[in-house]
Amino acid sequence: MEFQLTDAQRALQEAARKFAREVVRPKAAHYDETATFPLDLLTTAWELGLLNMAIPAEYGGVGLSHLDQTIVAEELSWGCAGVATSIIANDLANLPIILHATDEQKKRLLTPFTEKLKFSSFCLTEPEAGSDVANMQTTARLEGDHYVLNGAKCFITNGGQASQYTVFATVDKGKKHKGITCFVVEGRPEGLSVSKHENKMGQRASETVSLTFEDVRVPVANRIGEEGQGFAIAMATLDNSRPLTAMFSVGIARAALEHSMEYSTQRRTFGKPIIEHQAIQFMIADMAMNTHAARMLTYESAWLLDEGKRNSLQSSFAKCFAADMAMKVATDAVQVYGGYGYIKEYPVEKLMRDAKLIQVYEGTSQVQRLVIARELFK
């Protein structure tokens, strides 16, 4: 059992940390305030190899291990969770291809991402099918050598920027989850429309839109797996992406902890810095303890994937614990700052808003608990 990062991992961590510190942090407040897409930051991330981290080397990617990806994810979200979500969106959308596509599909659909900057979106959630994926209403009808897609997707990250979409649709509503099938929609075909960017509470540097598919034609050659395998593909994808989402929470919490430590040494009450008050010491001790615990849970869930083992239980442990932890740590950071913590001029109110989303997206904290219970009783 080894708890120390390798030299290569420390170098990767430092590169990601430098990018987050020198490139992301100085512009994070601007993109949060304006809610505009941080194209310049993502361009730099692509140039540094921090975009498309999961694409295997044989298809032109850097092929980072799952553990390596979590190390990078912590640093990115420490810089800005919204920017981190925008960066990681490509990996989420490409994971179904990486995990389940044929070699021909991988070469055709993954390699272009390594040759130039382009974006892809993962399209699973619908207005009536978030946690209840089996209630999916988007349909796919086979017509000759094409499928025809009709339906709507919501809360789609980078949907307005993407030129490739990994879309889940059902070939038979009556079959519930057994009818769900995975497709890759290339470009902006006729019938695909994009709504305006949602005005979100937090993670405002990540673009979130709704998509409408009206008789969108997709070649049979772009179906990933067989008909009816989409639900299993989606669940395997989320098992693989959950450690990254969990580590976003760790990055947010670490930022909140560091800001709280710095502020508590400068702010004075009753004739001394507030860090000398035991009440503040206990809050900061809890922040540090729980941030570290979440990091270790997340490392384990990523390590299991690298070992070729199933991680459904451990990744739900990590995502649920880390998301709830980050919300608590960020809220406590606002408390440490007192009235100033509630003002946008200070950094911690953004962290609190950013943390909230992680309790909701890619499986709510309540759904994670359902997964945990199901896994325990198997």
Coordinates of C-alpha atoms in Angstrom, one line a residue:
M1 CA 0.0 0.0 0.0
E2 CA 1.6 3.2 -1.2
F3 CA 0.3 6.7 -0.2
Q4 CA 3.1 8.7 -1.9
L5 CA 2.8 10.1 -5.4
T6 CA 5.5 9.1 -7.9
D7 CA 7.9 11.6 -9.3
A8 CA 5.9 11.7 -12.6
Q9 CA 2.7 12.3 -10.7
R10 CA 4.2 15.1 -8.7
A11 CA 5.5 16.7 -11.9
L12 CA 2.0 16.4 -13.4
Q13 CA 0.5 17.8 -10.3
E14 CA 2.8 20.8 -10.4
A15 CA 2.1 21.5 -14.1
A16 CA -1.7 21.4 -13.4
R17 CA -1.2 23.5 -10.3
K18 CA 0.9 26.1 -12.2
F19 CA -1.8 26.4 -14.8
A20 CA -4.5 26.7 -12.2
R21 CA -2.6 29.3 -10.2
E22 CA -1.2 31.5 -13.1
V23 CA -3.8 31.1 -15.8
V24 CA -7.2 30.1 -14.3
R25 CA -7.2 31.9 -10.9
P26 CA -6.6 35.4 -12.2
K27 CA -9.6 35.2 -14.6
A28 CA -11.9 33.0 -12.5
A29 CA -13.9 35.9 -11.0
H30 CA -14.4 37.5 -14.4
Y31 CA -15.8 34.3 -15.9
D32 CA -18.0 33.8 -12.8
E33 CA -19.4 37.3 -13.0
T34 CA -20.0 37.3 -16.8
A35 CA -20.9 33.6 -17.2
T36 CA -19.1 33.5 -20.5
F37 CA -17.3 30.5 -22.0
P38 CA -13.6 30.6 -21.0
L39 CA -12.3 29.7 -24.5
D40 CA -8.9 31.2 -23.9
L41 CA -8.3 29.1 -20.8
L42 CA -9.5 25.9 -22.5
T43 CA -7.2 26.7 -25.4
T44 CA -4.2 26.9 -23.1
A45 CA -5.4 23.7 -21.3
W46 CA -5.5 21.9 -24.7
E47 CA -2.0 23.1 -25.6
L48 CA -0.7 21.8 -22.2
G49 CA -2.3 18.4 -22.6
L50 CA -4.8 19.0 -19.8
L51 CA -7.8 18.5 -22.2
N52 CA -8.8 15.0 -23.4
M53 CA -6.8 13.4 -20.7
A54 CA -8.5 10.0 -21.1
I55 CA -7.9 9.4 -24.8
P56 CA -5.5 6.5 -25.1
A57 CA -2.0 7.0 -26.6
E58 CA -2.7 4.7 -29.5
Y59 CA -5.3 7.3 -30.7
G60 CA -3.0 10.3 -30.2
G61 CA -4.0 11.1 -26.6
V62 CA -1.9 11.4 -23.5
G63 CA -3.7 8.4 -22.0
L64 CA -3.4 9.4 -18.3
S65 CA -4.3 6.8 -15.7
H66 CA -7.5 7.4 -13.7
L67 CA -5.4 8.3 -10.7
D68 CA -3.4 10.8 -12.7
Q69 CA -6.6 12.3 -14.0
T70 CA -7.9 12.9 -10.4
I71 CA -4.6 14.6 -9.5
V72 CA -5.1 17.0 -12.3
A73 CA -8.8 17.4 -11.5
E74 CA -8.1 18.6 -8.0
E75 CA -5.7 21.3 -9.2
L76 CA -8.1 22.5 -11.9
S77 CA -11.1 22.8 -9.5
W78 CA -8.8 24.6 -7.0
G79 CA -8.4 27.2 -9.7
C80 CA -12.1 27.3 -10.7
A81 CA -14.6 24.5 -10.6
G82 CA -16.6 25.9 -13.5
V83 CA -13.5 26.0 -15.7
A84 CA -12.6 22.5 -14.5
T85 CA -16.1 21.2 -15.5
S86 CA -15.6 22.8 -19.0
I87 CA -12.2 21.1 -19.3
I88 CA -13.4 17.6 -18.2
A89 CA -16.6 17.7 -20.3
N90 CA -14.7 16.2 -23.3
D91 CA -13.5 13.3 -21.2
L92 CA -17.0 12.5 -20.0
A93 CA -18.4 12.7 -23.6
N94 CA -15.6 10.5 -25.0
L95 CA -15.6 7.9 -22.3
P96 CA -18.4 5.8 -23.9
I97 CA -16.3 5.7 -27.0
I98 CA -13.1 4.9 -25.1
L99 CA -14.9 2.1 -23.1
H100 CA -17.2 0.5 -25.7
A101 CA -16.5 1.6 -29.3
T102 CA -14.8 -0.5 -31.9
D103 CA -11.3 0.2 -32.9
E104 CA -12.5 1.8 -36.2
Q105 CA -14.9 4.1 -34.2
K106 CA -12.2 5.1 -31.8
K107 CA -9.8 6.1 -34.5
R108 CA -12.5 8.1 -36.4
L109 CA -14.2 9.7 -33.4
L110 CA -11.3 10.2 -30.9
T111 CA -8.2 11.1 -32.9
P112 CA -9.6 14.5 -34.2
F113 CA -9.7 15.7 -30.6
T114 CA -5.9 15.3 -30.4
E115 CA -5.2 17.1 -33.6
K116 CA -7.1 20.4 -32.9
L117 CA -9.1 22.0 -30.2
K118 CA -12.7 20.8 -30.4
F119 CA -15.4 20.1 -27.8
S120 CA -17.8 17.3 -27.2
S121 CA -20.9 16.9 -25.0
F122 CA -22.4 14.0 -23.0
C123 CA -26.1 14.0 -23.6
L124 CA -28.0 11.8 -21.1
T125 CA -30.2 14.0 -18.8
E126 CA -33.7 15.0 -19.9
P127 CA -36.4 17.1 -18.3
E128 CA -38.2 13.9 -17.2
A129 CA -35.1 11.6 -17.0
G130 CA -32.4 12.8 -14.6
S131 CA -32.0 10.4 -11.8
D132 CA -34.7 8.2 -13.5
V133 CA -32.8 7.4 -16.6
A134 CA -35.1 4.6 -17.6
N135 CA -37.9 7.2 -18.2
M136 CA -35.9 8.5 -21.2
Q137 CA -38.1 10.1 -23.9
T138 CA -35.6 10.7 -26.6
T139 CA -36.2 8.1 -29.3
A140 CA -34.1 6.5 -32.0
R141 CA -35.9 5.0 -35.0
L142 CA -34.0 2.9 -37.5
E143 CA -34.4 3.9 -41.1
G144 CA -32.1 2.0 -43.5
D145 CA -28.5 2.7 -42.6
H146 CA -29.4 5.6 -40.3
Y147 CA -31.2 6.2 -37.0
V148 CA -33.5 9.2 -36.7
L149 CA -33.3 10.9 -33.3
N150 CA -36.2 12.9 -31.7
G151 CA -36.3 14.4 -28.3
A152 CA -34.7 16.9 -25.9
K153 CA -31.7 16.9 -23.5
C154 CA -31.1 19.4 -20.7
F155 CA -28.2 20.6 -18.5
I156 CA -25.7 19.8 -21.3
T157 CA -22.2 21.1 -20.5
N158 CA -20.4 22.8 -23.5
G159 CA -23.5 22.0 -25.6
G160 CA -23.3 25.3 -27.5
Q161 CA -19.5 24.9 -28.2
A162 CA -19.5 21.2 -29.1
S163 CA -19.1 19.7 -32.6
Q164 CA -19.7 16.2 -31.4
Y165 CA -22.4 14.8 -29.1
T166 CA -22.6 11.4 -27.3
V167 CA -26.3 10.9 -27.1
F168 CA -28.4 8.3 -25.3
A169 CA -31.9 7.5 -26.8
T170 CA -34.3 4.7 -26.6
V171 CA -35.2 2.4 -29.5
D172 CA -38.2 1.2 -27.5
K173 CA -39.8 3.1 -24.6
G174 CA -41.6 0.0 -23.5
K175 CA -38.3 -1.7 -22.7
K176 CA -37.3 1.1 -20.2
H177 CA -33.6 0.9 -19.5
K178 CA -33.2 -2.1 -21.8
G179 CA -34.1 0.0 -24.8
I180 CA -31.5 2.7 -24.3
T181 CA -28.8 2.9 -26.9
C182 CA -25.8 5.1 -27.3
F183 CA -25.0 7.2 -30.5
V184 CA -22.4 9.7 -31.5
V185 CA -23.7 12.7 -33.4
E186 CA -21.0 14.5 -35.4
G187 CA -21.1 18.2 -36.2
R188 CA -24.3 20.2 -36.2
P189 CA -26.7 18.2 -38.4
E190 CA -30.0 19.5 -39.6
G191 CA -32.6 19.3 -36.8
L192 CA -30.2 19.8 -33.9
S193 CA -30.9 23.1 -32.1
V194 CA -29.2 24.6 -29.0
S195 CA -30.9 26.8 -26.4
K196 CA -29.4 29.7 -24.5
H197 CA -26.9 29.2 -21.7
E198 CA -28.6 28.6 -18.4
N199 CA -28.1 31.4 -15.8
K200 CA -26.7 29.3 -13.0
M201 CA -26.0 30.0 -9.3
G202 CA -22.4 28.5 -9.4
Q203 CA -19.9 27.1 -11.8
R204 CA -20.8 29.9 -14.1
A205 CA -17.7 29.4 -16.3
S206 CA -19.2 26.2 -17.6
E207 CA -21.7 26.5 -20.3
T208 CA -25.0 24.7 -19.7
V209 CA -27.6 24.4 -22.4
S210 CA -30.6 22.3 -23.6
L211 CA -30.6 20.5 -26.9
T212 CA -33.5 19.6 -29.2
F213 CA -33.3 16.8 -31.7
E214 CA -35.9 16.9 -34.5
D215 CA -35.4 14.1 -37.0
V216 CA -31.6 14.2 -36.6
R217 CA -30.1 11.5 -38.8
V218 CA -27.2 9.4 -37.3
P219 CA -25.4 6.7 -39.3
V220 CA -25.6 3.2 -37.9
A221 CA -21.8 3.3 -38.0
N222 CA -22.1 5.8 -35.1
R223 CA -24.0 3.6 -32.8
I224 CA -21.8 2.7 -29.8
G225 CA -22.3 -0.9 -28.8
E226 CA -25.5 -2.8 -29.6
E227 CA -29.1 -1.7 -29.3
G228 CA -30.2 -1.8 -25.7
Q229 CA -26.6 -1.5 -24.3
G230 CA -26.8 2.2 -23.7
F231 CA -27.9 2.1 -20.1
A232 CA -24.9 -0.2 -19.2
I233 CA -22.6 2.1 -21.2
A234 CA -23.9 5.2 -19.4
M235 CA -23.5 3.5 -15.9
A236 CA -19.9 2.4 -16.7
T237 CA -19.1 5.9 -18.0
L238 CA -20.3 7.4 -14.7
D239 CA -18.3 4.9 -12.7
N240 CA -15.3 6.1 -14.6
S241 CA -16.1 9.8 -14.3
R242 CA -17.2 9.9 -10.7
P243 CA -13.7 10.0 -9.2
L244 CA -13.1 13.2 -11.3
T245 CA -16.3 14.8 -10.0
A246 CA -15.4 13.8 -6.5
M247 CA -12.0 15.4 -6.8
F248 CA -13.6 18.7 -8.0
S249 CA -15.1 18.8 -4.5
V250 CA -11.6 18.2 -3.0
G251 CA -10.2 21.1 -5.0
I252 CA -13.0 23.4 -3.9
A253 CA -12.6 22.4 -0.3
R254 CA -8.8 22.8 -0.4
A255 CA -9.2 26.3 -1.8
A256 CA -11.7 27.2 1.0
L257 CA -9.4 25.8 3.6
E258 CA -6.4 27.8 2.4
H259 CA -8.4 31.0 2.2
S260 CA -9.8 30.4 5.7
M261 CA -6.3 29.8 7.1
E262 CA -4.9 32.9 5.5
Y263 CA -7.8 35.1 6.6
S264 CA -7.9 33.8 10.2
T265 CA -4.3 34.8 10.7
Q266 CA -5.1 38.4 9.6
R267 CA -8.5 39.1 11.0
R268 CA -8.4 40.2 14.7
T269 CA -11.2 40.1 17.3
F270 CA -10.9 40.6 21.1
G271 CA -7.3 41.7 20.7
K272 CA -5.9 38.7 18.8
P273 CA -6.1 36.9 15.4
I274 CA -9.3 34.8 15.2
I275 CA -7.2 31.7 14.6
E276 CA -6.3 31.9 18.3
H277 CA -10.0 31.3 19.2
Q278 CA -10.7 27.6 19.7
A279 CA -14.0 27.8 17.8
I280 CA -12.1 28.8 14.6
Q281 CA -9.3 26.3 15.2
F282 CA -11.9 23.5 15.5
M283 CA -13.6 24.6 12.2
I284 CA -10.4 24.7 10.3
A285 CA -9.2 21.3 11.8
D286 CA -12.5 19.7 10.5
M287 CA -12.0 21.3 7.1
A288 CA -8.5 19.9 6.8
M289 CA -9.5 16.4 8.1
N290 CA -12.5 16.0 5.9
T291 CA -10.8 17.3 2.8
H292 CA -8.0 14.8 3.2
A293 CA -10.5 12.0 3.9
A294 CA -12.3 12.8 0.6
R295 CA -9.0 12.9 -1.3
M296 CA -8.1 9.4 0.0
L297 CA -11.6 8.0 -0.9
T298 CA -11.3 9.4 -4.4
Y299 CA -7.8 8.1 -4.9
E300 CA -9.0 4.6 -4.0
S301 CA -11.9 4.8 -6.4
A302 CA -9.5 5.8 -9.2
W303 CA -6.9 3.2 -8.3
L304 CA -9.5 0.4 -8.5
L305 CA -10.2 1.4 -12.1
D306 CA -6.5 1.4 -12.9
E307 CA -6.3 -2.1 -11.4
G308 CA -9.1 -3.2 -13.8
K309 CA -11.6 -3.6 -10.9
R310 CA -15.2 -2.5 -10.5
N311 CA -15.5 0.7 -8.4
S312 CA -19.2 1.4 -8.2
L313 CA -19.3 1.3 -4.4
Q314 CA -16.1 3.2 -3.8
S315 CA -16.8 5.8 -6.5
S316 CA -20.2 6.5 -4.9
F317 CA -18.5 6.6 -1.5
A318 CA -16.1 9.2 -2.9
K319 CA -18.6 11.3 -4.8
C320 CA -21.2 11.5 -2.1
F321 CA -18.8 12.1 0.8
A322 CA -16.7 14.6 -1.1
A323 CA -19.7 16.6 -2.5
D324 CA -21.3 16.9 0.9
M325 CA -17.9 17.7 2.5
A326 CA -17.2 20.5 0.0
M327 CA -20.5 22.1 0.7
K328 CA -19.8 22.0 4.4
V329 CA -16.2 23.3 4.1
A330 CA -17.2 26.1 1.8
T331 CA -20.1 27.1 4.1
D332 CA -17.8 27.1 7.1
A333 CA -15.3 29.2 5.1
V334 CA -18.0 31.8 4.6
Q335 CA -18.5 31.6 8.4
V336 CA -14.8 32.2 9.1
Y337 CA -14.9 35.3 7.0
G338 CA -18.1 36.5 8.8
G339 CA -19.9 39.3 7.0
Y340 CA -17.1 39.6 4.5
G341 CA -17.6 36.0 3.4
Y342 CA -21.0 37.0 2.0
I343 CA -19.5 39.7 -0.3
K344 CA -18.4 38.9 -3.8
E345 CA -15.2 40.9 -3.4
Y346 CA -14.0 38.0 -1.2
P347 CA -13.3 34.6 -2.7
V348 CA -15.2 32.1 -0.5
E349 CA -18.8 32.9 -1.5
K350 CA -18.0 31.7 -5.0
L351 CA -16.6 28.4 -3.6
M352 CA -19.9 27.9 -1.7
R353 CA -21.9 28.4 -4.9
D354 CA -19.6 26.2 -6.9
A355 CA -19.7 23.4 -4.3
K356 CA -23.5 23.1 -4.4
L357 CA -23.7 21.9 -7.9
I358 CA -21.5 18.8 -7.2
Q359 CA -24.2 17.6 -4.8
V360 CA -26.6 17.6 -7.8
Y361 CA -24.9 16.8 -11.1
E362 CA -23.6 13.3 -12.2
G363 CA -25.9 11.7 -9.6
T364 CA -27.2 13.6 -6.6
S365 CA -26.0 12.8 -3.2
Q366 CA -29.3 11.0 -2.5
V367 CA -28.8 8.8 -5.6
Q368 CA -25.3 8.0 -4.5
R369 CA -26.7 6.8 -1.2
L370 CA -29.1 4.6 -3.1
V371 CA -26.2 3.1 -5.1
I372 CA -24.2 2.5 -2.0
A373 CA -27.1 0.7 -0.3
R374 CA -27.7 -1.4 -3.4
E375 CA -24.1 -2.3 -3.7
L376 CA -23.9 -3.2 0.0
F377 CA -26.8 -5.6 -0.2
K378 CA -25.8 -7.3 -3.4

